[in-house]
PDB file of C-alpha atoms in Angstrom:
ATOM      1  CA  MET A 126     103.880  93.118  76.271  1.00  0.00           C
ATOM      2  CA  ILE A 127     105.008  94.788  79.748  1.00  0.00           C
ATOM      3  CA  ASN A 128     107.277  97.645  79.527  1.00  0.00           C
ATOM      4  CA  VAL A 129     109.812  98.068  82.671  1.00  0.00           C
ATOM      5  CA  TYR A 130     111.269 101.429  82.819  1.00  0.00           C
ATOM      6  CA  VAL A 131     114.121 102.256  85.063  1.00  0.00           C
ATOM      7  CA  GLN A 132     114.652 105.995  85.523  1.00  0.00           C
ATOM      8  CA  HIS A 133     118.137 107.001  87.000  1.00  0.00           C
ATOM      9  CA  GLU A 134     119.716 110.635  87.172  1.00  0.00           C
ATOM     10  CA  THR A 135     123.177 109.354  87.561  1.00  0.00           C
ATOM     11  CA  ALA A 136     126.625 107.277  86.724  1.00  0.00           C
ATOM     12  CA  ARG A 137     126.590 105.956  89.925  1.00  0.00           C
ATOM     13  CA  SER A 138     123.267 104.520  89.788  1.00  0.00           C
ATOM     14  CA  GLU A 139     123.390 102.714  86.424  1.00  0.00           C
ATOM     15  CA  GLU A 140     124.679  99.376  87.675  1.00  0.00           C
ATOM     16  CA  LEU A 141     121.728  99.133  90.191  1.00  0.00           C
ATOM     17  CA  ALA A 142     119.452 100.549  87.658  1.00  0.00           C
ATOM     18  CA  GLU A 143     120.221  97.330  85.073  1.00  0.00           C
ATOM     19  CA  GLN A 144     119.813  95.103  88.207  1.00  0.00           C
ATOM     20  CA  VAL A 145     116.234  96.564  89.002  1.00  0.00           C
ATOM     21  CA  GLN A 146     115.492  95.647  85.569  1.00  0.00           C
ATOM     22  CA  ASP A 147     116.454  92.624  85.152  1.00  0.00           C
ATOM     23  CA  ILE A 148     114.866  91.520  88.459  1.00  0.00           C
ATOM     24  CA  LEU A 149     111.775  92.703  87.495  1.00  0.00           C
ATOM     25  CA  THR A 150     111.767  91.335  84.272  1.00  0.00           C
ATOM     26  CA  GLN A 151     111.813  87.929  85.948  1.00  0.00           C
ATOM     27  CA  ALA A 152     109.640  89.067  88.808  1.00  0.00           C
ATOM     28  CA  ILE A 153     106.351  90.243  86.596  1.00  0.00           C
ATOM     29  CA  PRO A 154     105.611  86.583  85.550  1.00  0.00           C
ATOM     30  CA  ALA A 155     105.756  84.840  89.063  1.00  0.00           C
ATOM     31  CA  VAL A 156     103.802  88.154  90.164  1.00  0.00           C
ATOM     32  CA  GLU A 157     101.264  87.782  88.199  1.00  0.00           C
ATOM     33  CA  LYS A 158     100.825  83.841  88.733  1.00  0.00           C
ATOM     34  CA  VAL A 159     100.620  84.044  92.179  1.00  0.00           C
ATOM     35  CA  THR A 160      98.205  87.090  92.247  1.00  0.00           C
ATOM     36  CA  GLY A 161      95.655  86.585  89.667  1.00  0.00           C
ATOM     37  CA  LEU A 162      96.345  90.607  88.535  1.00  0.00           C
ATOM     38  CA  PRO A 163      97.783  91.592  85.728  1.00  0.00           C
ATOM     39  CA  ALA A 164     101.284  93.925  86.102  1.00  0.00           C
ATOM     40  CA  PRO A 165     100.672  97.342  84.541  1.00  0.00           C
ATOM     41  CA  ASP A 166     101.419  97.954  80.981  1.00  0.00           C
ATOM     42  CA  THR A 167     104.447 100.068  82.166  1.00  0.00           C
ATOM     43  CA  VAL A 168     106.522  99.206  85.809  1.00  0.00           C
ATOM     44  CA  THR A 169     108.247 102.228  86.667  1.00  0.00           C
ATOM     45  CA  VAL A 170     110.934 102.561  89.086  1.00  0.00           C
ATOM     46  CA  GLU A 171     113.075 105.781  89.742  1.00  0.00           C
ATOM     47  CA  LEU A 172     116.396 106.215  91.438  1.00  0.00           C
ATOM     48  CA  VAL A 173     116.511 109.437  93.425  1.00  0.00           C
ATOM     49  CA  ASP A 174     118.212 111.089  95.852  1.00  0.00           C
ATOM     50  CA  VAL A 175     116.562 112.347  98.922  1.00  0.00           C
ATOM     51  CA  GLU A 176     115.935 115.476  97.350  1.00  0.00           C
ATOM     52  CA  GLY A 177     114.132 113.815  94.456  1.00  0.00           C
ATOM     53  CA  LEU A 178     112.353 111.791  96.593  1.00  0.00           C
ATOM     54  CA  ALA A 179     111.178 114.460  98.786  1.00  0.00           C
ATOM     55  CA  THR A 180     110.002 116.704  95.067  1.00  0.00           C
ATOM     56  CA  ALA A 181     108.156 113.531  94.221  1.00  0.00           C
ATOM     57  CA  TRP A 182     106.343 112.669  97.372  1.00  0.00           C
ATOM     58  CA  SER A 183     105.672 116.139  97.979  1.00  0.00           C
ATOM     59  CA  ALA A 184     103.525 116.796  94.081  1.00  0.00           C
ATOM     60  CA  PHE A 185     102.358 113.098  94.673  1.00  0.00           C
ATOM     61  CA  ILE A 186     100.460 114.557  97.814  1.00  0.00           C
ATOM     62  CA  ARG A 187      99.270 117.536  96.346  1.00  0.00           C
ATOM     63  CA  ARG A 188      97.445 115.641  93.401  1.00  0.00           C
ATOM     64  CA  GLN A 189      96.004 113.440  95.835  1.00  0.00           C
ATOM     65  CA  VAL A 190      94.791 116.126  98.096  1.00  0.00           C
ATOM     66  CA  GLU A 191      93.673 118.071  95.015  1.00  0.00           C
ATOM     67  CA  ARG A 192      91.459 114.639  93.837  1.00  0.00           C
ATOM     68  CA  ASP A 193      90.056 113.754  97.409  1.00  0.00           C
ATOM     69  CA  THR A 194      88.675 117.556  97.817  1.00  0.00           C
ATOM     70  CA  ALA A 195      87.171 118.413  94.701  1.00  0.00           C
ATOM     71  CA  GLY A 196      83.766 119.394  95.271  1.00  0.00           C
ATOM     72  CA  LEU A 197      83.870 119.538  98.847  1.00  0.00           C
ATOM     73  CA  ASP A 198      83.180 122.220 100.991  1.00  0.00           C
ATOM     74  CA  LEU A 199      86.018 122.981 102.916  1.00  0.00           C
ATOM     75  CA  THR A 200      86.336 124.746 106.229  1.00  0.00           C
ATOM     76  CA  GLU A 201      88.577 127.891 106.489  1.00  0.00           C
ATOM     77  CA  TRP A 202      90.397 126.212 108.564  1.00  0.00           C
ATOM     78  CA  GLN A 203      90.207 122.822 106.232  1.00  0.00           C
ATOM     79  CA  ARG A 204      91.695 124.663 103.071  1.00  0.00           C
ATOM     80  CA  LYS A 205      94.835 125.649 105.140  1.00  0.00           C
ATOM     81  CA  SER A 206      95.514 122.216 106.340  1.00  0.00           C
ATOM     82  CA  VAL A 207      95.409 120.910 102.328  1.00  0.00           C
ATOM     83  CA  ILE A 208      97.350 124.089 100.864  1.00  0.00           C
ATOM     84  CA  ALA A 209      99.516 123.275 103.907  1.00  0.00           C
ATOM     85  CA  LEU A 210     100.130 119.466 103.856  1.00  0.00           C
ATOM     86  CA  PRO A 211     102.084 118.996 100.774  1.00  0.00           C
ATOM     87  CA  ARG A 212     104.789 121.385 101.772  1.00  0.00           C
ATOM     88  CA  ALA A 213     104.762 119.183 105.391  1.00  0.00           C
ATOM     89  CA  GLU A 214     105.252 115.860 103.922  1.00  0.00           C
ATOM     90  CA  ARG A 215     108.172 117.255 101.917  1.00  0.00           C
ATOM     91  CA  TRP A 216     109.844 117.974 104.987  1.00  0.00           C
ATOM     92  CA  THR A 217     108.814 114.650 105.930  1.00  0.00           C
ATOM     93  CA  ALA A 218     110.466 113.068 102.992  1.00  0.00           C
ATOM     94  CA  LEU A 219     113.822 114.837 103.641  1.00  0.00           C
ATOM     95  CA  LYS A 220     114.394 114.421 106.980  1.00  0.00           C
ATOM     96  CA  PHE A 221     113.287 110.416 106.783  1.00  0.00           C
ATOM     97  CA  GLY A 222     114.302 109.692 103.304  1.00  0.00           C
ATOM     98  CA  MET A 223     117.176 107.571 104.299  1.00  0.00           C
ATOM     99  CA  GLY A 224     115.096 105.424 106.223  1.00  0.00           C
ATOM    100  CA  THR A 225     113.254 104.498 103.405  1.00  0.00           C
ATOM    101  CA  GLU A 226     113.022 100.458 101.518  1.00  0.00           C
ATOM    102  CA  HIS A 227     110.972 102.032  98.662  1.00  0.00           C
ATOM    103  CA  THR A 228     107.813 104.757  98.457  1.00  0.00           C
ATOM    104  CA  LEU A 229     104.728 104.427  96.095  1.00  0.00           C
ATOM    105  CA  ILE A 230     103.384 107.270  94.373  1.00  0.00           C
ATOM    106  CA  ALA A 231     100.996 107.591  91.294  1.00  0.00           C
ATOM    107  CA  ASN A 232     101.046 110.187  88.614  1.00  0.00           C
ATOM    108  CA  SER A 233      98.492 112.441  87.726  1.00  0.00           C
ATOM    109  CA  VAL A 234      96.538 109.883  85.631  1.00  0.00           C
ATOM    110  CA  GLY A 235      96.823 106.848  88.457  1.00  0.00           C
ATOM    111  CA  ARG A 236      99.788 105.002  87.445  1.00  0.00           C
ATOM    112  CA  PRO A 237     102.392 103.520  89.470  1.00  0.00           C
ATOM    113  CA  SER A 238     105.745 104.415  90.195  1.00  0.00           C
ATOM    114  CA  THR A 239     108.243 103.163  92.967  1.00  0.00           C
ATOM    115  CA  LEU A 240     110.350 105.748  94.301  1.00  0.00           C
ATOM    116  CA  LEU A 241     114.509 103.957  95.451  1.00  0.00           C
ATOM    117  CA  ILE A 242     116.983 105.722  96.691  1.00  0.00           C
ATOM    118  CA  PRO A 243     120.562 104.194  96.019  1.00  0.00           C
ATOM    119  CA  GLU A 244     122.129 104.992  98.948  1.00  0.00           C
ATOM    120  CA  ALA A 245     119.415 104.292 101.393  1.00  0.00           C
ATOM    121  CA  LEU A 246     119.546 100.308 100.357  1.00  0.00           C
ATOM    122  CA  GLU A 247     123.270 100.155 100.538  1.00  0.00           C
ATOM    123  CA  GLN A 248     122.533 101.309 103.809  1.00  0.00           C
ATOM    124  CA  GLN A 249     120.315  98.953 104.621  1.00  0.00           C
ATOM    125  CA  GLY A 250     122.156  96.235 103.291  1.00  0.00           C
ATOM    126  CA  LEU A 251     119.144  95.550 100.482  1.00  0.00           C
ATOM    127  CA  THR A 252     121.350  95.828  97.391  1.00  0.00           C
ATOM    128  CA  ASP A 253     122.291  92.284  97.731  1.00  0.00           C
ATOM    129  CA  PRO A 254     120.390  90.658  94.981  1.00  0.00           C
ATOM    130  CA  ASP A 255     118.382  88.026  97.072  1.00  0.00           C
ATOM    131  CA  GLN A 256     117.448  90.925  99.294  1.00  0.00           C
ATOM    132  CA  LEU A 257     116.225  93.484  96.579  1.00  0.00           C
ATOM    133  CA  CYS A 258     114.381  90.697  94.560  1.00  0.00           C
ATOM    134  CA  GLU A 259     112.356  90.409  97.822  1.00  0.00           C
ATOM    135  CA  LEU A 260     111.649  93.947  98.047  1.00  0.00           C
ATOM    136  CA  LEU A 261     110.967  94.281  94.099  1.00  0.00           C
ATOM    137  CA  VAL A 262     108.622  91.868  93.971  1.00  0.00           C
ATOM    138  CA  ARG A 263     106.851  93.597  96.541  1.00  0.00           C
ATOM    139  CA  ALA A 264     106.501  96.642  95.181  1.00  0.00           C
ATOM    140  CA  LEU A 265     105.309  95.301  92.077  1.00  0.00           C
ATOM    141  CA  ALA A 266     102.536  93.437  93.655  1.00  0.00           C
ATOM    142  CA  GLU A 267     101.855  97.580  95.049  1.00  0.00           C
ATOM    143  CA  GLN A 268     102.198  98.452  91.389  1.00  0.00           C
ATOM    144  CA  ALA A 269      99.762  95.846  89.883  1.00  0.00           C
ATOM    145  CA  GLN A 270      96.755  96.799  92.879  1.00  0.00           C
ATOM    146  CA  VAL A 271      97.499 100.057  91.719  1.00  0.00           C
ATOM    147  CA  ALA A 272      96.619  99.074  88.246  1.00  0.00           C
ATOM    148  CA  ALA A 273      93.597  96.921  89.827  1.00  0.00           C
ATOM    149  CA  CYS A 274      91.878  99.452  91.735  1.00  0.00           C
ATOM    150  CA  ASP A 275      92.923 102.685  88.882  1.00  0.00           C
ATOM    151  CA  GLY A 276      94.374 104.012  91.995  1.00  0.00           C
ATOM    152  CA  THR A 277      91.488 104.286  94.283  1.00  0.00           C
ATOM    153  CA  LEU A 278      92.384 102.577  97.433  1.00  0.00           C
ATOM    154  CA  VAL A 279      96.447 102.223  96.905  1.00  0.00           C
ATOM    155  CA  PRO A 280      98.103 104.597  97.071  1.00  0.00           C
ATOM    156  CA  SER A 281      96.268 105.462 100.077  1.00  0.00           C
ATOM    157  CA  PRO A 282      93.710 108.816  99.631  1.00  0.00           C
ATOM    158  CA  VAL A 283      95.505 111.084 101.966  1.00  0.00           C
ATOM    159  CA  TRP A 284      92.112 113.775 102.839  1.00  0.00           C
ATOM    160  CA  PRO A 285      90.382 113.451 104.839  1.00  0.00           C
ATOM    161  CA  LYS A 286      93.186 113.114 107.036  1.00  0.00           C
ATOM    162  CA  THR A 287      92.998 109.370 108.953  1.00  0.00           C
ATOM    163  CA  ARG A 288      94.715 108.991 111.714  1.00  0.00           C
ATOM    164  CA  ALA A 289      97.798 106.793 111.206  1.00  0.00           C
ATOM    165  CA  ALA A 290      96.499 103.561 113.568  1.00  0.00           C
ATOM    166  CA  ARG A 291      93.010 103.447 110.935  1.00  0.00           C
ATOM    167  CA  ASN A 292      94.562 103.644 107.652  1.00  0.00           C
ATOM    168  CA  VAL A 293      93.514  99.767 106.419  1.00  0.00           C
ATOM    169  CA  ASN A 294      94.013 100.783 102.711  1.00  0.00           C
ATOM    170  CA  THR A 295      98.009 100.740 103.260  1.00  0.00           C
ATOM    171  CA  LEU A 296      98.239  98.177 105.832  1.00  0.00           C
ATOM    172  CA  PHE A 297      96.000  95.913 103.639  1.00  0.00           C
ATOM    173  CA  SER A 298      98.271  97.014 100.720  1.00  0.00           C
ATOM    174  CA  HIS A 299     101.747  95.898 102.811  1.00  0.00           C
ATOM    175  CA  GLY A 300     100.347  92.764 103.632  1.00  0.00           C
ATOM    176  CA  HIS A 301      99.217  91.726 100.077  1.00  0.00           C
ATOM    177  CA  ALA A 302     102.458  92.531  98.933  1.00  0.00           C
ATOM    178  CA  GLN A 303     104.373  90.728 101.513  1.00  0.00           C
ATOM    179  CA  TRP A 304     102.114  87.570 100.908  1.00  0.00           C
ATOM    180  CA  THR A 305     102.996  88.206  97.123  1.00  0.00           C
ATOM    181  CA  SER A 306     106.427  87.991  98.197  1.00  0.00           C
ATOM    182  CA  ASN A 307     106.268  84.652 100.201  1.00  0.00           C
ATOM    183  CA  GLN A 308     105.073  83.342  97.179  1.00  0.00           C
ATOM    184  CA  ALA A 309     106.529  84.498  94.243  1.00  0.00           C
ATOM    185  CA  THR A 310     110.554  84.742  95.962  1.00  0.00           C
ATOM    186  CA  PRO A 311     110.896  81.283  95.402  1.00  0.00           C
ATOM    187  CA  LEU A 312     109.598  80.749  91.829  1.00  0.00           C
ATOM    188  CA  ILE A 313     111.992  83.546  90.836  1.00  0.00           C
ATOM    189  CA  LEU A 314     115.407  82.550  93.186  1.00  0.00           C
ATOM    190  CA  GLY A 315     114.060  78.929  94.399  1.00  0.00           C
ATOM    191  CA  HIS A 316     114.438  79.699  98.024  1.00  0.00           C
ATOM    192  CA  PRO A 317     112.716  81.773 100.064  1.00  0.00           C
ATOM    193  CA  VAL A 318     114.246  85.051 101.395  1.00  0.00           C
ATOM    194  CA  ASP A 319     113.439  86.305 105.314  1.00  0.00           C
ATOM    195  CA  ARG A 320     113.105  90.056 105.743  1.00  0.00           C
ATOM    196  CA  ASP A 321     116.316  90.456 108.293  1.00  0.00           C
ATOM    197  CA  ASP A 322     116.630  92.777 111.196  1.00  0.00           C
ATOM    198  CA  ARG A 323     118.065  95.056 109.035  1.00  0.00           C
ATOM    199  CA  ARG A 324     114.604  96.138 107.843  1.00  0.00           C
ATOM    200  CA  SER A 325     113.712  96.819 111.665  1.00  0.00           C
ATOM    201  CA  GLN A 326     113.882 100.342 110.930  1.00  0.00           C
ATOM    202  CA  GLN A 327     111.358 100.772 108.608  1.00  0.00           C
ATOM    203  CA  ASN A 328     110.628 103.704 106.636  1.00  0.00           C
ATOM    204  CA  PHE A 329     108.453 106.739 108.183  1.00  0.00           C
ATOM    205  CA  PHE A 330     106.145 106.077 105.763  1.00  0.00           C
ATOM    206  CA  GLN A 331     105.189 102.510 106.809  1.00  0.00           C
ATOM    207  CA  LYS A 332     105.598 103.224 110.750  1.00  0.00           C
ATOM    208  CA  VAL A 333     103.039 106.162 110.624  1.00  0.00           C
ATOM    209  CA  LEU A 334     100.664 103.708 108.997  1.00  0.00           C
ATOM    210  CA  TYR A 335     100.536 100.555 111.502  1.00  0.00           C
ATOM    211  CA  LEU A 336      98.172 100.117 114.543  1.00  0.00           C
ATOM    212  CA  PRO A 337     100.849 101.211 117.394  1.00  0.00           C
ATOM    213  CA  GLU A 338      99.102  98.610 119.611  1.00  0.00           C
ATOM    214  CA  PHE A 339     100.952  95.729 118.203  1.00  0.00           C
ATOM    215  CA  GLY A 340     103.835  97.424 116.161  1.00  0.00           C
ATOM    216  CA  ALA A 341     104.976  97.281 112.980  1.00  0.00           C
ATOM    217  CA  ALA A 342     105.975  94.128 112.055  1.00  0.00           C
ATOM    218  CA  GLY A 343     102.957  92.387 113.910  1.00  0.00           C
ATOM    219  CA  GLN A 344     100.462  94.349 112.394  1.00  0.00           C
ATOM    220  CA  GLU A 345     101.985  93.742 108.849  1.00  0.00           C
ATOM    221  CA  ALA A 346     101.869  90.178 110.141  1.00  0.00           C
ATOM    222  CA  ARG A 347      98.725  90.116 111.177  1.00  0.00           C
ATOM    223  CA  ALA A 348      97.669  91.654 107.291  1.00  0.00           C
ATOM    224  CA  THR A 349      99.721  88.954 105.831  1.00  0.00           C
ATOM    225  CA  ALA A 350      97.729  86.688 107.832  1.00  0.00           C
ATOM    226  CA  LEU A 351      94.645  87.396 106.847  1.00  0.00           C
ATOM    227  CA  VAL A 352      95.399  87.363 103.041  1.00  0.00           C
ATOM    228  CA  ASP A 353      96.729  83.895 103.166  1.00  0.00           C
ATOM    229  CA  GLN A 354      93.712  82.824 105.576  1.00  0.00           C
ATOM    230  CA  ALA A 355      91.220  84.693 102.459  1.00  0.00           C
ATOM    231  CA  ILE A 356      93.181  83.419  99.340  1.00  0.00           C
ATOM    232  CA  ALA A 357      93.537  79.770 100.564  1.00  0.00           C
ATOM    233  CA  ALA A 358      89.933  79.989 101.251  1.00  0.00           C
ATOM    234  CA  VAL A 359      88.239  81.708  98.274  1.00  0.00           C
ATOM    235  CA  GLY A 360      91.334  81.904  95.624  1.00  0.00           C
ATOM    236  CA  THR A 361      92.587  84.840  94.163  1.00  0.00           C
ATOM    237  CA  ASP A 362      89.680  85.708  91.658  1.00  0.00           C
ATOM    238  CA  ARG A 363      87.269  86.473  94.563  1.00  0.00           C
ATOM    239  CA  PHE A 364      90.129  87.457  96.735  1.00  0.00           C
ATOM    240  CA  ASN A 365      90.918  89.992  93.936  1.00  0.00           C
ATOM    241  CA  HIS A 366      87.427  91.704  93.938  1.00  0.00           C
ATOM    242  CA  VAL A 367      88.161  93.664  97.023  1.00  0.00           C
ATOM    243  CA  TRP A 368      90.346  95.937  94.454  1.00  0.00           C
ATOM    244  CA  THR A 369      87.034  96.460  92.580  1.00  0.00           C
ATOM    245  CA  VAL A 370      84.223  96.446  94.278  1.00  0.00           C
ATOM    246  CA  ASP A 371      83.248  99.446  96.668  1.00  0.00           C
ATOM    247  CA  GLY A 372      82.828  98.657 100.290  1.00  0.00           C
ATOM    248  CA  LEU A 373      84.822  95.528 100.298  1.00  0.00           C
ATOM    249  CA  LEU A 374      88.416  96.543 102.347  1.00  0.00           C
ATOM    250  CA  PRO A 375      88.557  94.704 104.867  1.00  0.00           C
ATOM    251  CA  THR A 376      87.386  97.026 108.492  1.00  0.00           C
ATOM    252  CA  LEU A 377      89.664  96.993 111.718  1.00  0.00           C
ATOM    253  CA  ASP A 378      87.755  94.842 113.373  1.00  0.00           C
ATOM    254  CA  GLU A 379      88.176  91.999 110.318  1.00  0.00           C
ATOM    255  CA  LEU A 380      91.440  92.280 110.539  1.00  0.00           C
ATOM    256  CA  ARG A 381      91.552  90.615 113.812  1.00  0.00           C
ATOM    257  CA  GLN A 382      88.714  88.316 112.360  1.00  0.00           C
ATOM    258  CA  PRO A 383      89.338  86.989 109.165  1.00  0.00           C
ATOM    259  CA  VAL A 384      86.359  84.630 108.981  1.00  0.00           C
ATOM    260  CA  SER A 385      84.348  87.406 109.004  1.00  0.00           C
ATOM    261  CA  TRP A 386      85.641  89.060 105.957  1.00  0.00           C
ATOM    262  CA  ILE A 387      85.978  86.078 104.147  1.00  0.00           C
ATOM    263  CA  ARG A 388      82.626  85.341 104.065  1.00  0.00           C
ATOM    264  CA  ARG A 389      81.864  89.031 102.540  1.00  0.00           C
ATOM    265  CA  LEU A 390      83.746  88.210  99.689  1.00  0.00           C
ATOM    266  CA  PRO A 391      81.517  87.633  96.464  1.00  0.00           C
ATOM    267  CA  ALA A 392      80.883  84.711  94.848  1.00  0.00           C
TER     268      ALA A 392
END
């Protein structure tokens, strides 16, 4: 049995918490059906304010960088960069937090959680039931990815620092999540839901990870198309090897040439 845990800290967010819980409970079977991935044993969503987002994000970055640098012989400059990174990311979250849709983190044992800021959702029109469902399906797909790869690919490692334009992990994760939404949301609601123009001001954590020469929307569409083409060609069972087989994530070149990546998928 899958547990759905929605944590909220204020009475003001209680109604939203109940809505999120209901949507996730309905969404889990649809997401599992279309992806072929089991949801985590506990699906966790936390309703936080900007300060709560910053605190949780900074703590997550600290855990990630400690994991990613374990056993490495770092230079003095690298050590200073590692120490400074959680504080820098906290500042980033405080500055850009109200532009977020949702933020994926994982705890110290790799279990995923999705952070939502109720006020940010209201400002972006994402408390509309259909829009909220579409968002939560994507968030649930990301949590299923984390469970499938044991947190090794998603959320993306934070060290060594990778230029934003080359972070394939996050781009591929978002593409798969959007493909999942395209397939699963109509099963839940009876009709598709488009990500409308209110989503044009995407959150910072997404913006910095897309290849700039195409722009955020274009890169997400490219990654989603890659997932769609691959699953149509080989099915979800073969596709899902990407979460468990080392080195199977598509390269930047393969994002532009899906057929070459599809050939690499194991039988």
